[in-house]
């Protein structure tokens, strides 16, 4: 297993470090339709996610509000921020598909170019696969997302 070098910038690249330093969608929602929290007792990472849809709750409802707050390492914070950017404006079903795509990416499944395009900036997190101990960190906000989406169905 790789050791983590001291300089995370060189390691993770610009997109991840940008989302780590300036996380998006951290503001809490006043009236979320769903909320979920996940905790990893091994490294103390925590992710809290709130979702709000436009109109009434359904699989086709557009996610109009997202709040993602993560505590822990740079990877979980960047992943939570990228997740929030990624699902904002998608429908509940589309967000669920994106989550599956992201899992496939993290598990090293070969993805067609159209899937990589769909992932957009999230593709930057593929680098985390080189540090297996961090894959759980990257996935934790997505576990919270899936729980939140389940509550919207
Ligand atoms: Zn972590």
PDB file of C-alpha atoms and ligand atoms in Angstrom:
ATOM      1  CA  UNK A   1       0.000   0.000   0.000  1.00  0.00           C
ATOM      2  CA  UNK A   2       1.297   3.441  -0.911  1.00  0.00           C
ATOM      3  CA  UNK A   3       2.378   5.863   1.732  1.00  0.00           C
ATOM      4  CA  UNK A   4       0.826   9.290   1.516  1.00  0.00           C
ATOM      5  CA  UNK A   5       3.451  11.849   0.624  1.00  0.00           C
ATOM      6  CA  UNK A   6       3.651  15.138   2.470  1.00  0.00           C
ATOM      7  CA  UNK A   7       2.555  17.272  -0.413  1.00  0.00           C
ATOM      8  CA  UNK A   8      -1.111  16.612  -1.232  1.00  0.00           C
ATOM      9  CA  UNK A   9      -1.152  19.152  -4.079  1.00  0.00           C
ATOM     10  CA  UNK A  10       1.285  17.211  -6.185  1.00  0.00           C
ATOM     11  CA  UNK A  11      -0.506  14.030  -5.250  1.00  0.00           C
ATOM     12  CA  UNK A  12      -4.141  14.792  -5.911  1.00  0.00           C
ATOM     13  CA  UNK A  13      -4.091  17.521  -8.542  1.00  0.00           C
ATOM     14  CA  UNK A  14      -5.796  20.881  -8.985  1.00  0.00           C
ATOM     15  CA  UNK A  15      -9.476  19.886  -9.118  1.00  0.00           C
ATOM     16  CA  UNK A  16      -9.367  17.958  -5.840  1.00  0.00           C
ATOM     17  CA  UNK A  17      -7.314  20.585  -4.035  1.00  0.00           C
ATOM     18  CA  UNK A  18      -9.585  23.353  -5.284  1.00  0.00           C
ATOM     19  CA  UNK A  19     -12.700  21.596  -3.950  1.00  0.00           C
ATOM     20  CA  UNK A  20     -10.876  20.799  -0.715  1.00  0.00           C
ATOM     21  CA  UNK A  21      -9.834  24.410  -0.161  1.00  0.00           C
ATOM     22  CA  UNK A  22     -13.082  25.994  -1.406  1.00  0.00           C
ATOM     23  CA  UNK A  23     -15.811  23.431  -0.812  1.00  0.00           C
ATOM     24  CA  UNK A  24     -19.102  24.107  -2.628  1.00  0.00           C
ATOM     25  CA  UNK A  25     -22.617  23.743  -1.220  1.00  0.00           C
ATOM     26  CA  UNK A  26     -21.677  23.747   2.442  1.00  0.00           C
ATOM     27  CA  UNK A  27     -24.547  25.998   3.447  1.00  0.00           C
ATOM     28  CA  UNK A  28     -27.223  24.128   5.391  1.00  0.00           C
ATOM     29  CA  UNK A  29     -30.713  23.916   3.898  1.00  0.00           C
ATOM     30  CA  UNK A  30     -33.591  25.315   5.870  1.00  0.00           C
ATOM     31  CA  UNK A  31     -36.126  22.752   4.714  1.00  0.00           C
ATOM     32  CA  UNK A  32     -34.415  19.659   3.329  1.00  0.00           C
ATOM     33  CA  UNK A  33     -36.612  16.864   1.967  1.00  0.00           C
ATOM     34  CA  UNK A  34     -34.014  14.312   3.009  1.00  0.00           C
ATOM     35  CA  UNK A  35     -30.956  14.235   5.202  1.00  0.00           C
ATOM     36  CA  UNK A  36     -28.387  11.503   5.817  1.00  0.00           C
ATOM     37  CA  UNK A  37     -25.167  11.226   7.744  1.00  0.00           C
ATOM     38  CA  UNK A  38     -22.362   8.687   7.536  1.00  0.00           C
ATOM     39  CA  UNK A  39     -19.431   8.175   9.860  1.00  0.00           C
ATOM     40  CA  UNK A  40     -16.251   6.167   9.454  1.00  0.00           C
ATOM     41  CA  UNK A  41     -15.009   5.206  12.937  1.00  0.00           C
ATOM     42  CA  UNK A  42     -11.586   4.181  11.594  1.00  0.00           C
ATOM     43  CA  UNK A  43     -10.433   7.593  10.437  1.00  0.00           C
ATOM     44  CA  UNK A  44     -13.110   9.799  12.032  1.00  0.00           C
ATOM     45  CA  UNK A  45     -14.458  10.972   8.679  1.00  0.00           C
ATOM     46  CA  UNK A  46     -18.008  12.236   8.715  1.00  0.00           C
ATOM     47  CA  UNK A  47     -20.313  13.298   5.892  1.00  0.00           C
ATOM     48  CA  UNK A  48     -23.677  14.969   6.215  1.00  0.00           C
ATOM     49  CA  UNK A  49     -25.875  15.489   3.215  1.00  0.00           C
ATOM     50  CA  UNK A  50     -29.134  17.373   2.754  1.00  0.00           C
ATOM     51  CA  UNK A  51     -31.267  17.270  -0.375  1.00  0.00           C
ATOM     52  CA  UNK A  52     -34.182  19.404  -1.453  1.00  0.00           C
ATOM     53  CA  UNK A  53     -36.232  18.849  -4.572  1.00  0.00           C
ATOM     54  CA  UNK A  54     -38.239  21.284  -6.657  1.00  0.00           C
ATOM     55  CA  UNK A  55     -41.954  20.540  -6.391  1.00  0.00           C
ATOM     56  CA  UNK A  56     -43.183  17.284  -4.968  1.00  0.00           C
ATOM     57  CA  UNK A  57     -40.929  14.352  -4.214  1.00  0.00           C
ATOM     58  CA  UNK A  58     -40.639  11.789  -7.018  1.00  0.00           C
ATOM     59  CA  UNK A  59     -37.964   9.971  -8.980  1.00  0.00           C
ATOM     60  CA  UNK A  60     -38.180  12.651 -11.663  1.00  0.00           C
ATOM     61  CA  UNK A  61     -37.987  15.560  -9.217  1.00  0.00           C
ATOM     62  CA  UNK A  62     -35.040  17.894  -9.776  1.00  0.00           C
ATOM     63  CA  UNK A  63     -32.605  18.288  -6.910  1.00  0.00           C
ATOM     64  CA  UNK A  64     -32.740  22.037  -6.496  1.00  0.00           C
ATOM     65  CA  UNK A  65     -30.886  22.275  -3.206  1.00  0.00           C
ATOM     66  CA  UNK A  66     -27.886  20.358  -1.919  1.00  0.00           C
ATOM     67  CA  UNK A  67     -25.860  20.787   1.212  1.00  0.00           C
ATOM     68  CA  UNK A  68     -22.795  18.638   1.764  1.00  0.00           C
ATOM     69  CA  UNK A  69     -20.694  19.010   4.873  1.00  0.00           C
ATOM     70  CA  UNK A  70     -17.750  16.701   5.431  1.00  0.00           C
ATOM     71  CA  UNK A  71     -15.206  16.516   8.206  1.00  0.00           C
ATOM     72  CA  UNK A  72     -11.944  14.661   7.910  1.00  0.00           C
ATOM     73  CA  UNK A  73      -9.231  14.296   5.328  1.00  0.00           C
ATOM     74  CA  UNK A  74      -8.822  16.306   2.150  1.00  0.00           C
ATOM     75  CA  UNK A  75     -10.302  13.506   0.048  1.00  0.00           C
ATOM     76  CA  UNK A  76     -13.634  13.257   1.821  1.00  0.00           C
ATOM     77  CA  UNK A  77     -14.011  17.009   1.759  1.00  0.00           C
ATOM     78  CA  UNK A  78     -13.214  17.241  -1.943  1.00  0.00           C
ATOM     79  CA  UNK A  79     -15.482  14.288  -2.716  1.00  0.00           C
ATOM     80  CA  UNK A  80     -18.411  15.838  -0.814  1.00  0.00           C
ATOM     81  CA  UNK A  81     -17.978  19.126  -2.644  1.00  0.00           C
ATOM     82  CA  UNK A  82     -17.695  17.443  -6.059  1.00  0.00           C
ATOM     83  CA  UNK A  83     -20.730  15.305  -5.244  1.00  0.00           C
ATOM     84  CA  UNK A  84     -22.793  18.377  -4.377  1.00  0.00           C
ATOM     85  CA  UNK A  85     -21.791  20.084  -7.614  1.00  0.00           C
ATOM     86  CA  UNK A  86     -22.473  16.879  -9.537  1.00  0.00           C
ATOM     87  CA  UNK A  87     -25.995  16.152  -8.311  1.00  0.00           C
ATOM     88  CA  UNK A  88     -27.253  19.737  -8.138  1.00  0.00           C
ATOM     89  CA  UNK A  89     -29.800  20.182 -10.945  1.00  0.00           C
ATOM     90  CA  UNK A  90     -30.156  16.468 -11.674  1.00  0.00           C
ATOM     91  CA  UNK A  91     -33.271  14.426 -11.036  1.00  0.00           C
ATOM     92  CA  UNK A  92     -33.398  11.866  -8.220  1.00  0.00           C
ATOM     93  CA  UNK A  93     -32.979   9.055 -10.774  1.00  0.00           C
ATOM     94  CA  UNK A  94     -30.087  10.831 -12.517  1.00  0.00           C
ATOM     95  CA  UNK A  95     -28.325  11.411  -9.211  1.00  0.00           C
ATOM     96  CA  UNK A  96     -28.683   7.724  -8.463  1.00  0.00           C
ATOM     97  CA  UNK A  97     -27.154   6.852 -11.853  1.00  0.00           C
ATOM     98  CA  UNK A  98     -24.286   9.270 -11.214  1.00  0.00           C
ATOM     99  CA  UNK A  99     -23.632   7.617  -7.876  1.00  0.00           C
ATOM    100  CA  UNK A 100     -23.400   4.214  -9.555  1.00  0.00           C
ATOM    101  CA  UNK A 101     -21.012   5.604 -12.174  1.00  0.00           C
ATOM    102  CA  UNK A 102     -18.834   7.070  -9.446  1.00  0.00           C
ATOM    103  CA  UNK A 103     -18.710   3.719  -7.650  1.00  0.00           C
ATOM    104  CA  UNK A 104     -17.725   2.039 -10.904  1.00  0.00           C
ATOM    105  CA  UNK A 105     -14.931   4.585 -11.321  1.00  0.00           C
ATOM    106  CA  UNK A 106     -13.638   4.011  -7.801  1.00  0.00           C
ATOM    107  CA  UNK A 107     -13.787   0.251  -8.275  1.00  0.00           C
ATOM    108  CA  UNK A 108     -11.699   0.519 -11.425  1.00  0.00           C
ATOM    109  CA  UNK A 109     -14.352  -0.668 -13.846  1.00  0.00           C
ATOM    110  CA  UNK A 110     -13.546   0.392 -17.392  1.00  0.00           C
ATOM    111  CA  UNK A 111     -15.889   3.238 -18.293  1.00  0.00           C
ATOM    112  CA  UNK A 112     -16.835   4.330 -21.812  1.00  0.00           C
ATOM    113  CA  UNK A 113     -15.963   7.935 -22.773  1.00  0.00           C
ATOM    114  CA  UNK A 114     -19.610   8.956 -22.471  1.00  0.00           C
ATOM    115  CA  UNK A 115     -19.602   7.858 -18.814  1.00  0.00           C
ATOM    116  CA  UNK A 116     -16.422   9.800 -18.110  1.00  0.00           C
ATOM    117  CA  UNK A 117     -18.018  12.843 -19.711  1.00  0.00           C
ATOM    118  CA  UNK A 118     -21.051  12.358 -17.462  1.00  0.00           C
ATOM    119  CA  UNK A 119     -18.785  12.289 -14.404  1.00  0.00           C
ATOM    120  CA  UNK A 120     -17.087  15.545 -15.394  1.00  0.00           C
ATOM    121  CA  UNK A 121     -14.878  16.921 -12.612  1.00  0.00           C
ATOM    122  CA  UNK A 122     -15.650  13.840 -10.508  1.00  0.00           C
ATOM    123  CA  UNK A 123     -13.263  11.969 -12.781  1.00  0.00           C
ATOM    124  CA  UNK A 124     -10.431  13.746 -10.961  1.00  0.00           C
ATOM    125  CA  UNK A 125     -11.071  11.497  -7.960  1.00  0.00           C
ATOM    126  CA  UNK A 126      -9.896   8.469  -9.935  1.00  0.00           C
ATOM    127  CA  UNK A 127      -6.392   9.263  -8.656  1.00  0.00           C
ATOM    128  CA  UNK A 128      -7.574   8.115  -5.207  1.00  0.00           C
ATOM    129  CA  UNK A 129      -7.551   4.529  -6.479  1.00  0.00           C
ATOM    130  CA  UNK A 130      -3.774   4.635  -6.090  1.00  0.00           C
ATOM    131  CA  UNK A 131      -4.293   4.988  -2.316  1.00  0.00           C
ATOM    132  CA  UNK A 132      -6.726   2.197  -1.417  1.00  0.00           C
ATOM    133  CA  UNK A 133      -7.042   3.347   2.184  1.00  0.00           C
ATOM    134  CA  UNK A 134      -8.570   6.584   0.858  1.00  0.00           C
ATOM    135  CA  UNK A 135     -11.223   4.990  -1.358  1.00  0.00           C
ATOM    136  CA  UNK A 136     -13.563   4.673   1.634  1.00  0.00           C
ATOM    137  CA  UNK A 137     -13.045   8.382   2.311  1.00  0.00           C
ATOM    138  CA  UNK A 138     -14.022   9.267  -1.257  1.00  0.00           C
ATOM    139  CA  UNK A 139     -17.103   7.025  -1.108  1.00  0.00           C
ATOM    140  CA  UNK A 140     -18.480   8.055   2.292  1.00  0.00           C
ATOM    141  CA  UNK A 141     -20.414  11.128   1.040  1.00  0.00           C
ATOM    142  CA  UNK A 142     -21.887   8.904  -1.698  1.00  0.00           C
ATOM    143  CA  UNK A 143     -23.144   6.428   0.891  1.00  0.00           C
ATOM    144  CA  UNK A 144     -24.913   9.377   2.509  1.00  0.00           C
ATOM    145  CA  UNK A 145     -26.251  10.436  -0.905  1.00  0.00           C
ATOM    146  CA  UNK A 146     -27.665   6.981  -1.591  1.00  0.00           C
ATOM    147  CA  UNK A 147     -29.322   6.946   1.813  1.00  0.00           C
ATOM    148  CA  UNK A 148     -30.759  10.402   1.151  1.00  0.00           C
ATOM    149  CA  UNK A 149     -32.037   9.358  -2.291  1.00  0.00           C
ATOM    150  CA  UNK A 150     -33.678   6.281  -0.776  1.00  0.00           C
ATOM    151  CA  UNK A 151     -35.579   8.569   1.541  1.00  0.00           C
ATOM    152  CA  UNK A 152     -36.797  10.570  -1.462  1.00  0.00           C
ATOM    153  CA  UNK A 153     -38.223   7.512  -3.237  1.00  0.00           C
TER     154      UNK A 153
HETATM  155 ZN1  LIG B   1     -10.519  10.149   5.197  1.00  0.00          ZN
END
